XYZ file of C-alpha atoms in Angstrom:
608
model
C 0.074 -0.003 -0.019
C 1.356 3.315 -0.996
C 1.644 6.332 1.417
C -1.080 8.179 -0.475
C -3.473 5.380 -0.361
C -2.819 4.882 3.365
C -3.507 8.500 4.021
C -6.788 8.361 2.014
C -7.801 5.151 3.946
C -7.186 7.005 7.181
C -9.178 10.010 6.183
C -11.990 7.674 5.016
C -12.092 6.001 8.394
C -12.279 9.386 10.133
C -15.176 10.530 8.056
C -18.095 8.865 9.743
C -20.881 9.963 12.037
C -23.383 8.072 14.281
C -26.878 7.976 13.133
C -28.986 10.990 14.183
C -31.826 10.956 16.775
C -34.624 10.146 14.193
C -32.834 7.472 12.187
C -32.290 4.630 14.658
C -35.876 3.639 14.689
C -35.893 3.081 10.967
C -33.296 0.439 11.227
C -35.123 -1.378 14.037
C -38.648 -0.931 12.688
C -38.262 -1.834 8.989
C -39.949 -4.907 7.711
C -40.631 -6.650 4.504
C -43.827 -4.757 3.997
C -42.472 -1.388 5.248
C -38.763 -1.047 4.307
C -38.752 2.570 5.496
C -38.263 3.918 1.869
C -40.035 6.972 0.477
C -40.175 8.304 -3.133
C -40.460 11.858 -4.497
C -40.826 12.299 -8.263
C -41.113 15.039 -10.776
C -43.259 14.470 -13.865
C -41.808 16.375 -16.894
C -43.583 17.535 -20.048
C -41.423 15.179 -22.091
C -39.798 11.683 -21.948
C -36.801 11.894 -19.752
C -33.320 11.662 -21.449
C -31.163 9.187 -19.290
C -27.858 10.575 -20.386
C -28.763 14.103 -19.339
C -30.201 12.898 -16.210
C -27.058 11.083 -15.375
C -25.070 14.189 -16.021
C -27.316 16.270 -13.693
C -27.041 13.558 -11.036
C -23.202 13.463 -11.172
C -23.180 17.282 -10.551
C -25.842 17.217 -7.743
C -24.261 14.226 -6.049
C -21.001 16.155 -5.683
C -22.793 18.848 -3.693
C -24.386 16.445 -1.093
C -21.600 14.592 0.801
C -24.260 13.021 2.997
C -25.569 11.089 -0.001
C -22.110 9.547 -0.445
C -22.613 7.694 2.825
C -23.071 3.924 3.352
C -24.611 2.503 6.565
C -22.402 0.424 8.867
C -23.079 -1.460 11.974
C -21.034 -0.997 15.209
C -21.166 -2.783 18.417
C -23.466 -0.184 20.064
C -24.898 2.014 17.167
C -25.289 2.173 13.626
C -23.260 4.863 11.851
C -22.873 6.576 8.440
C -19.516 6.369 6.653
C -18.265 8.207 3.502
C -17.707 6.133 0.433
C -16.306 6.474 -3.053
C -19.399 4.828 -4.540
C -21.073 6.659 -7.497
C -24.823 6.455 -8.302
C -26.140 5.331 -11.560
C -29.410 6.329 -13.245
C -31.560 3.281 -14.077
C -34.955 2.683 -15.480
C -37.742 1.944 -13.080
C -37.965 -1.873 -12.880
C -39.101 -2.313 -9.254
C -42.361 -1.443 -7.578
C -42.563 1.814 -5.674
C -40.595 2.133 -2.387
C -38.930 -1.264 -2.857
C -36.103 -2.046 -0.098
C -32.876 -0.147 -0.485
C -30.786 -0.929 2.631
C -29.216 -4.393 2.613
C -27.289 -5.239 5.797
C -24.809 -7.596 3.954
C -23.968 -5.169 1.154
C -22.171 -1.841 0.959
C -24.543 0.184 -1.119
C -25.663 3.765 -1.377
C -28.850 4.520 0.570
C -30.705 6.206 -2.431
C -31.463 5.569 -6.053
C -32.405 7.674 -9.064
C -34.696 6.160 -11.697
C -36.688 7.343 -14.690
C -39.737 6.130 -16.240
C -41.358 7.769 -19.249
C -41.794 11.351 -18.128
C -40.898 10.936 -14.566
C -37.661 11.585 -12.635
C -37.761 9.438 -9.554
C -35.631 9.687 -6.297
C -36.092 6.984 -3.632
C -34.352 7.240 -0.308
C -33.929 5.010 2.713
C -35.458 7.070 5.556
C -32.437 6.662 7.807
C -30.425 8.752 5.508
C -32.655 11.832 5.081
C -36.143 13.252 5.594
C -38.574 14.498 3.099
C -37.346 18.002 3.158
C -33.639 16.915 2.673
C -34.676 14.641 -0.092
C -36.662 17.412 -1.778
C -33.608 19.661 -1.704
C -31.668 16.996 -3.618
C -34.532 16.354 -6.164
C -34.849 19.991 -6.677
C -31.138 20.483 -7.583
C -31.265 17.361 -9.713
C -34.386 18.336 -11.737
C -33.091 21.925 -12.069
C -29.729 20.725 -13.399
C -31.479 18.320 -15.701
C -33.782 20.996 -17.077
C -30.834 23.317 -17.666
C -29.068 20.679 -19.701
C -32.241 19.846 -21.646
C -33.155 23.555 -22.279
C -29.890 25.488 -22.427
C -31.628 28.438 -24.162
C -34.137 28.821 -21.278
C -31.841 29.570 -18.478
C -33.422 31.292 -15.556
C -31.826 34.336 -13.807
C -28.849 33.480 -11.610
C -30.728 35.262 -8.720
C -33.945 33.295 -9.276
C -35.193 31.686 -6.061
C -34.645 28.034 -5.630
C -37.165 25.569 -4.568
C -39.213 26.076 -1.536
C -39.896 22.614 -0.221
C -42.540 22.836 2.515
C -43.061 26.508 2.281
C -45.148 28.295 4.871
C -48.004 28.881 2.523
C -51.481 27.495 3.237
C -50.627 24.272 1.357
C -48.563 22.990 4.157
C -49.486 24.894 7.348
C -49.323 21.633 9.243
C -46.255 20.002 7.566
C -43.947 22.612 9.013
C -41.971 23.384 5.994
C -38.861 25.569 5.588
C -37.973 28.049 2.956
C -35.199 26.487 1.029
C -34.234 29.274 -1.345
C -30.534 29.199 -2.113
C -29.842 26.913 0.757
C -30.063 23.963 -1.546
C -26.906 24.973 -3.521
C -23.954 24.741 -0.931
C -22.543 21.396 -0.110
C -24.484 19.661 2.615
C -22.130 18.084 5.005
C -22.083 14.667 6.553
C -21.760 15.557 10.265
C -24.491 18.146 10.919
C -26.753 16.466 13.414
C -29.495 19.120 14.033
C -30.986 17.073 16.968
C -27.714 17.057 18.918
C -26.982 20.619 17.976
C -30.275 22.025 19.197
C -31.555 19.681 21.911
C -28.425 18.292 23.671
C -27.908 19.830 27.086
C -25.695 22.988 26.742
C -23.428 24.579 29.303
C -24.757 27.609 30.984
C -21.998 29.720 29.456
C -22.666 28.388 25.918
C -24.630 30.641 23.525
C -27.619 29.103 21.701
C -27.453 27.742 18.193
C -27.865 30.018 15.221
C -28.537 29.501 11.622
C -24.841 30.206 10.780
C -23.909 26.937 12.485
C -25.386 25.140 9.555
C -24.294 27.624 6.872
C -21.226 27.576 4.632
C -21.298 31.285 4.016
C -18.576 33.056 5.867
C -20.520 36.443 5.810
C -23.451 34.759 7.455
C -21.264 33.240 10.096
C -19.686 36.684 10.805
C -22.944 38.419 11.036
C -24.514 35.897 13.423
C -21.299 36.035 15.487
C -21.728 39.784 16.033
C -25.564 39.380 16.597
C -25.375 36.234 18.881
C -26.874 37.011 22.310
C -25.008 36.480 25.486
C -25.671 33.234 27.115
C -27.202 34.898 30.064
C -29.977 36.227 27.714
C -31.016 32.842 26.523
C -34.598 32.348 27.646
C -35.684 29.155 29.297
C -38.011 26.832 27.539
C -41.659 27.398 28.565
C -42.883 24.615 30.774
C -45.772 23.578 28.524
C -47.239 20.012 28.528
C -45.463 17.484 26.478
C -46.821 17.432 22.930
C -44.932 15.947 20.032
C -44.153 12.229 19.856
C -41.102 11.564 18.026
C -41.873 8.613 15.681
C -38.735 6.844 16.493
C -38.925 8.044 20.077
C -42.593 7.079 20.486
C -43.162 6.580 24.199
C -39.552 7.376 25.071
C -39.763 11.074 25.573
C -41.508 10.901 28.886
C -39.184 8.188 30.272
C -36.508 10.722 31.427
C -38.077 13.029 34.018
C -34.820 14.619 34.906
C -31.327 14.843 33.247
C -29.100 11.897 33.684
C -26.223 12.343 36.084
C -23.670 11.906 33.386
C -25.056 15.023 31.648
C -25.124 17.405 34.597
C -22.580 20.142 34.681
C -19.907 20.090 37.249
C -21.269 21.625 40.522
C -18.008 23.193 41.409
C -18.314 26.920 41.397
C -21.860 26.805 40.096
C -24.353 28.054 42.600
C -27.365 26.586 40.714
C -26.063 23.114 40.428
C -27.500 21.887 43.791
C -30.908 23.292 42.861
C -30.811 21.516 39.531
C -29.854 18.177 41.171
C -32.764 18.268 43.733
C -34.287 14.829 44.086
C -32.908 11.255 44.395
C -29.273 10.873 44.006
C -28.467 9.802 40.478
C -27.136 6.194 40.262
C -27.384 2.969 38.357
C -30.591 1.900 40.283
C -32.504 4.974 39.243
C -31.315 4.705 35.595
C -32.266 1.108 35.419
C -35.596 1.919 36.945
C -36.191 4.414 34.125
C -35.528 1.788 31.529
C -37.733 -0.731 33.220
C -40.555 1.751 33.493
C -40.205 2.663 29.888
C -43.314 0.556 28.614
C -45.452 2.407 31.163
C -44.462 5.732 29.440
C -45.465 4.708 25.974
C -48.047 6.997 24.506
C -51.013 4.771 24.287
C -54.365 6.276 23.837
C -57.020 6.081 26.682
C -59.588 5.036 24.142
C -59.610 1.980 21.972
C -58.165 2.999 18.533
C -59.489 1.565 15.396
C -56.863 -0.245 13.349
C -57.558 -0.559 9.617
C -57.712 -4.247 8.649
C -56.731 -5.597 5.255
C -55.111 -8.303 3.180
C -51.357 -7.882 2.557
C -50.097 -7.643 -0.837
C -48.736 -11.125 -2.012
C -45.075 -9.974 -2.224
C -45.231 -7.215 0.467
C -45.012 -4.504 -2.184
C -46.645 -1.147 -1.289
C -50.044 -0.409 -2.765
C -49.906 2.983 -4.254
C -52.946 5.076 -5.680
C -52.458 8.616 -6.722
C -55.249 11.290 -6.718
C -54.660 14.511 -8.637
C -56.914 17.634 -8.115
C -56.757 21.366 -8.475
C -55.051 22.841 -5.461
C -57.316 25.926 -5.378
C -60.580 23.747 -5.126
C -59.287 21.760 -2.117
C -57.968 24.919 -0.421
C -61.316 26.668 -0.807
C -62.960 23.760 0.927
C -60.475 23.836 3.785
C -60.944 27.636 4.126
C -64.666 27.405 4.136
C -64.401 25.108 7.180
C -61.894 27.291 8.826
C -59.360 24.382 8.864
C -55.705 24.286 7.525
C -55.205 21.889 4.638
C -53.373 19.068 6.364
C -56.049 18.688 9.171
C -58.863 19.021 6.571
C -57.330 16.081 4.543
C -56.951 14.158 7.786
C -60.546 14.728 8.678
C -61.653 13.498 5.183
C -59.355 10.506 5.579
C -60.944 9.689 8.967
C -64.455 9.902 7.371
C -63.311 7.752 4.446
C -62.102 5.099 6.800
C -65.294 5.191 8.771
C -67.395 4.887 5.644
C -65.389 2.009 4.172
C -65.448 0.155 7.514
C -69.202 0.189 7.753
C -69.106 -0.248 11.452
C -66.277 0.682 13.714
C -67.672 -1.418 16.447
C -66.276 -0.675 19.977
C -62.999 0.964 18.579
C -64.565 4.294 17.578
C -61.383 6.428 17.934
C -59.307 7.116 14.788
C -55.730 8.390 15.355
C -53.256 9.880 12.979
C -49.654 10.770 13.030
C -48.258 13.741 11.204
C -44.582 14.657 10.830
C -43.524 18.268 11.582
C -40.424 19.776 9.855
C -38.373 21.230 12.743
C -36.316 23.506 10.482
C -39.185 26.018 10.591
C -38.407 26.488 14.272
C -34.781 25.622 14.550
C -32.969 26.787 11.411
C -30.805 24.091 9.749
C -29.568 23.370 6.203
C -28.618 19.739 6.992
C -30.551 17.342 4.818
C -30.332 14.669 7.639
C -33.534 13.758 9.498
C -34.818 16.704 11.464
C -38.514 16.218 12.184
C -40.892 15.369 15.027
C -44.243 13.541 14.780
C -47.429 14.759 16.422
C -50.502 12.557 17.006
C -54.224 13.760 16.707
C -57.391 11.728 17.069
C -61.181 11.875 16.904
C -63.754 9.543 18.517
C -66.967 9.064 16.606
C -70.241 8.945 18.374
C -71.980 5.538 18.644
C -75.063 4.805 16.700
C -77.222 5.638 19.769
C -75.503 8.979 20.176
C -75.937 9.737 16.524
C -79.677 8.816 16.603
C -80.319 11.088 19.614
C -78.417 13.930 18.061
C -80.214 13.514 14.852
C -83.548 13.751 16.630
C -82.588 16.967 18.279
C -80.996 18.485 15.079
C -83.563 17.755 12.466
C -84.340 21.434 12.043
C -80.755 22.502 11.721
C -79.392 22.687 8.075
C -76.104 20.945 7.571
C -73.276 21.636 5.097
C -73.566 17.960 3.915
C -77.063 18.653 2.686
C -75.722 21.559 0.559
C -72.751 19.480 -0.560
C -74.960 16.544 -1.668
C -77.058 18.964 -3.921
C -74.087 20.634 -5.458
C -73.277 19.667 -9.055
C -69.802 18.232 -9.261
C -67.640 16.180 -11.710
C -67.031 12.618 -11.166
C -63.622 11.111 -10.834
C -61.522 10.203 -13.858
C -59.302 7.202 -14.177
C -55.935 7.297 -15.882
C -52.917 5.110 -16.449
C -50.301 5.381 -13.788
C -46.881 6.297 -14.937
C -45.126 3.348 -13.465
C -43.805 -0.113 -14.573
C -46.931 -1.804 -13.106
C -49.274 0.129 -15.185
C -52.813 0.840 -13.895
C -55.818 -1.056 -12.772
C -58.183 -0.772 -15.677
C -61.457 -1.142 -13.607
C -60.881 1.397 -10.835
C -64.051 3.348 -11.370
C -65.722 5.483 -8.712
C -69.534 5.263 -8.717
C -71.650 8.308 -9.262
C -71.928 10.256 -5.988
C -75.530 11.075 -6.819
C -76.577 7.533 -6.588
C -78.644 6.868 -3.415
C -76.447 3.874 -2.597
C -73.459 6.228 -2.331
C -74.929 9.196 -0.799
C -72.936 10.857 2.055
C -74.699 9.787 5.225
C -75.929 12.328 7.678
C -74.190 12.904 11.061
C -74.577 15.189 13.911
C -72.427 18.267 13.716
C -69.804 16.683 16.027
C -68.894 14.093 13.319
C -68.915 16.186 10.192
C -65.768 16.736 8.301
C -65.507 20.390 9.194
C -65.983 19.925 12.928
C -63.570 17.009 12.954
C -60.965 19.167 11.237
C -61.406 21.911 13.605
C -61.074 19.508 16.526
C -57.854 17.971 15.190
C -56.461 21.331 14.493
C -57.118 22.358 18.130
C -55.082 19.386 19.220
C -52.301 19.972 16.716
C -51.623 23.723 17.351
C -50.374 23.556 20.906
C -48.142 20.562 20.221
C -46.139 22.260 17.410
C -44.948 25.440 19.339
C -41.206 25.622 19.523
C -41.355 25.426 23.352
C -43.397 22.159 23.315
C -41.328 20.591 20.716
C -38.060 21.574 22.405
C -39.129 20.185 25.797
C -40.140 16.878 24.504
C -37.091 16.431 22.195
C -34.633 17.449 24.981
C -36.197 14.759 27.206
C -35.779 12.199 24.384
C -32.059 13.243 23.813
C -31.355 12.788 27.588
C -32.825 9.400 27.553
C -30.725 8.375 24.551
C -27.601 9.507 26.523
C -28.258 7.418 29.486
C -25.305 5.298 30.310
C -27.313 2.221 30.779
C -28.641 2.535 27.247
C -25.369 3.523 25.746
C -23.686 0.376 26.823
C -26.518 -1.990 25.615
C -25.359 -3.740 22.432
C -26.864 -2.642 19.196
C -28.845 -5.922 18.556
C -30.559 -5.657 21.974
C -31.193 -1.855 21.256
C -32.953 -2.927 18.010
C -35.139 -5.325 19.934
C -36.123 -2.549 22.425
C -36.704 -0.080 19.705
C -38.808 -2.597 17.755
C -41.022 -3.232 20.850
C -41.443 0.538 21.374
C -42.440 1.015 17.714
C -44.897 -1.900 17.956
C -46.628 -0.299 20.898
C -46.697 3.083 19.233
C -48.197 1.546 16.116
C -50.982 -0.072 18.127
C -52.225 3.472 18.944
C -52.470 4.586 15.229
C -55.043 4.237 12.512
C -53.419 6.234 9.636
C -50.616 8.486 8.814
C -50.547 11.886 6.967
C -47.505 13.520 5.508
C -47.542 16.958 3.633
C -44.485 18.206 1.908
C -46.357 21.286 0.992
C -46.132 23.624 -2.141
C -42.991 23.266 -4.285
C -41.658 25.883 -6.641
C -38.722 25.212 -8.803
C -36.142 27.470 -10.410
C -36.459 28.096 -14.164
C -36.357 26.390 -16.603
C -37.498 23.379 -14.356
C -40.701 25.247 -13.198
C -42.006 25.495 -16.724
C -41.350 21.947 -17.690
C -42.445 20.042 -14.484
C -46.287 19.224 -14.678
C -46.650 17.886 -11.232
C -44.785 16.300 -8.331
C -45.619 13.247 -6.330
C -44.743 11.670 -2.994
C -44.949 8.074 -1.951
C -44.015 6.402 1.454
C -43.853 2.691 2.347
C -46.474 2.156 4.929
C -47.138 -0.028 7.964
C -50.749 1.222 7.755
C -52.885 3.247 5.266
C -51.215 6.599 4.719
C -51.615 9.764 2.532
C -48.668 11.766 1.204
C -49.386 15.246 -0.174
C -47.493 17.730 -2.138
C -48.366 20.554 -4.609
C -46.793 22.061 -7.619
C -47.997 24.561 -10.302
C -51.586 24.618 -8.922
C -51.900 20.778 -8.895
C -52.360 18.922 -5.610
C -51.173 15.327 -5.612
C -52.614 13.120 -2.855
C -50.964 9.606 -2.923
C -52.373 6.825 -0.855
C -49.932 4.147 0.124
C -50.796 1.006 2.114
C -49.583 -2.599 2.833
C -53.027 -3.849 1.941
C -54.583 -4.652 -1.447
C -58.002 -3.060 -0.422
C -58.841 0.384 -1.704
C -62.347 0.892 -0.311
C -61.142 3.976 1.862
C -59.614 5.485 -1.225
C -62.834 5.154 -3.257
C -64.698 6.934 -0.291
C -62.187 9.624 -0.096
C -62.534 10.393 -3.796
C -66.376 10.420 -3.500
C -66.187 12.844 -0.508
C -64.061 15.148 -2.708
C -66.311 14.799 -5.947
C -69.474 15.415 -3.852
C -67.853 18.739 -2.857
C -67.170 19.805 -6.405
C -63.517 18.726 -6.720
C -62.396 17.093 -10.024
C -60.281 14.107 -9.163
C -58.087 12.005 -11.395
C -57.083 8.634 -10.114
C -54.163 6.399 -11.098
C -53.269 3.101 -9.416
C -50.450 0.561 -9.730
C -51.102 -3.187 -9.986
C -50.126 -5.200 -6.981
C -52.252 -8.411 -6.749
C -51.427 -11.505 -8.622
C -54.471 -11.131 -10.894
C -53.685 -7.613 -11.711
C -49.991 -8.407 -12.452
C -51.030 -11.369 -14.618
C -53.022 -9.016 -16.836
C -49.798 -7.134 -17.720
C -47.893 -10.294 -18.707
C -50.862 -11.858 -20.624
């Protein structure tokens, strides 16, 4: 081995980082039906040129060192390590969100594909979250468009993509303005969770946006404006709110800092007060771990879990609904509900209608991720989100009957919706290798058999949406999020957990994830409105978002006035999707539906 190669090998060994706070659960919780992969794609106005896409990928890849990483297994933790691997563009030959990470192979944790007019990015969730992936795809699609249309170059000062902007389309998703932040190289080592939520010394100033910026001018300006440590306000003591998906149930397990994280009491007059309570020790730390199952966030009411038949080869069932963004926003505004909570309320109602009878489990619960970058600035594409849970309990049939008798004279919005003329849903061919289901029709919403049933006002979509939003709002304040996340970070840093071997940690996290899943009916994820730099903006017709799912889920994003709502599920049944589309068409929204084939019979039609 030469001296140069030895030095490069040493540098490679040094360039590694332990998985961030939100990533460990993805390794433990992945399964054959939910490999923890998500997909973001851009549909162009022409068939994609693979050679130009490869050229754009090479340039984009060089700006994202994080995406060079491979996943390695240590004795105690997983970690990311830099690699010299290069990605290759391929045609789409697998089903959506097929597994990426393979423990016995050293491979990149993402792939770029093309199919007809679509540019597709799929990522293993332990590498990056939706916002980070959207930054990468934005740069990729923009680079491709500039190569494909060299005469249509936009201004050098044109704004970049705005994944998850703060516009109405993603009020609940918690987006962040990307702007030019997608252009600098995004490093491997920026762990935003540790940066913002790990206990800081009293004399240490709070984090600022420049800590994640590569611009020297920004760093200099922030250094001058950084407040003194004594001016740093304490976190408001609001009730715990957000449940970290990978931390589900763990946030409450650490009621006070671990002894190993306490500052030295010498010369610190406040140290004794902060250490009030039982003396820290092994017994107390072990007790916390043993009490962890009691701290899991399990709902007080029995939660309805959507049943279904799993797909034969565990592939994700994906159905795409496309509609005008303005129409659905008008409906949400009319109910005084942000879009994400309005769609969640519609999803709840679709589940209830497709179930027929919820039985004794009348509570529907949903999880929704929140992009933490809107509260804690970061340009790191690594995972940086929390998950919040909301729920609604439907009235029993007796309660509905009593409510109907007392409300017969009160006009309801549903009566007006049923009488409103509206287009029916349209079926199209899905742009994917599995093609579409030919008979995926949605019956006429004016048919008596498919009329929207009456309910009391407590169970109509608008009221449900407002109730969900009332739960959601207090949970996504910076103070509530920081309090919960700091507790989770303290738990992760406990000595007793640090010394547990990784395989046992995986078992513990898997059990925690299992307990968390039992309290969930559905999941909702909204990446928000996306604007692209020219010439990409003019040549991208729509953007779509899929997530492999352990339960029925909707994934939402909007571009150029078109809202795409993608349903993903581990089950073959689509009754809840049909009901969701009926609810929209009954309210005057034109819906286009595309579905991929997943069952043996559907796939046999393709090969016949």
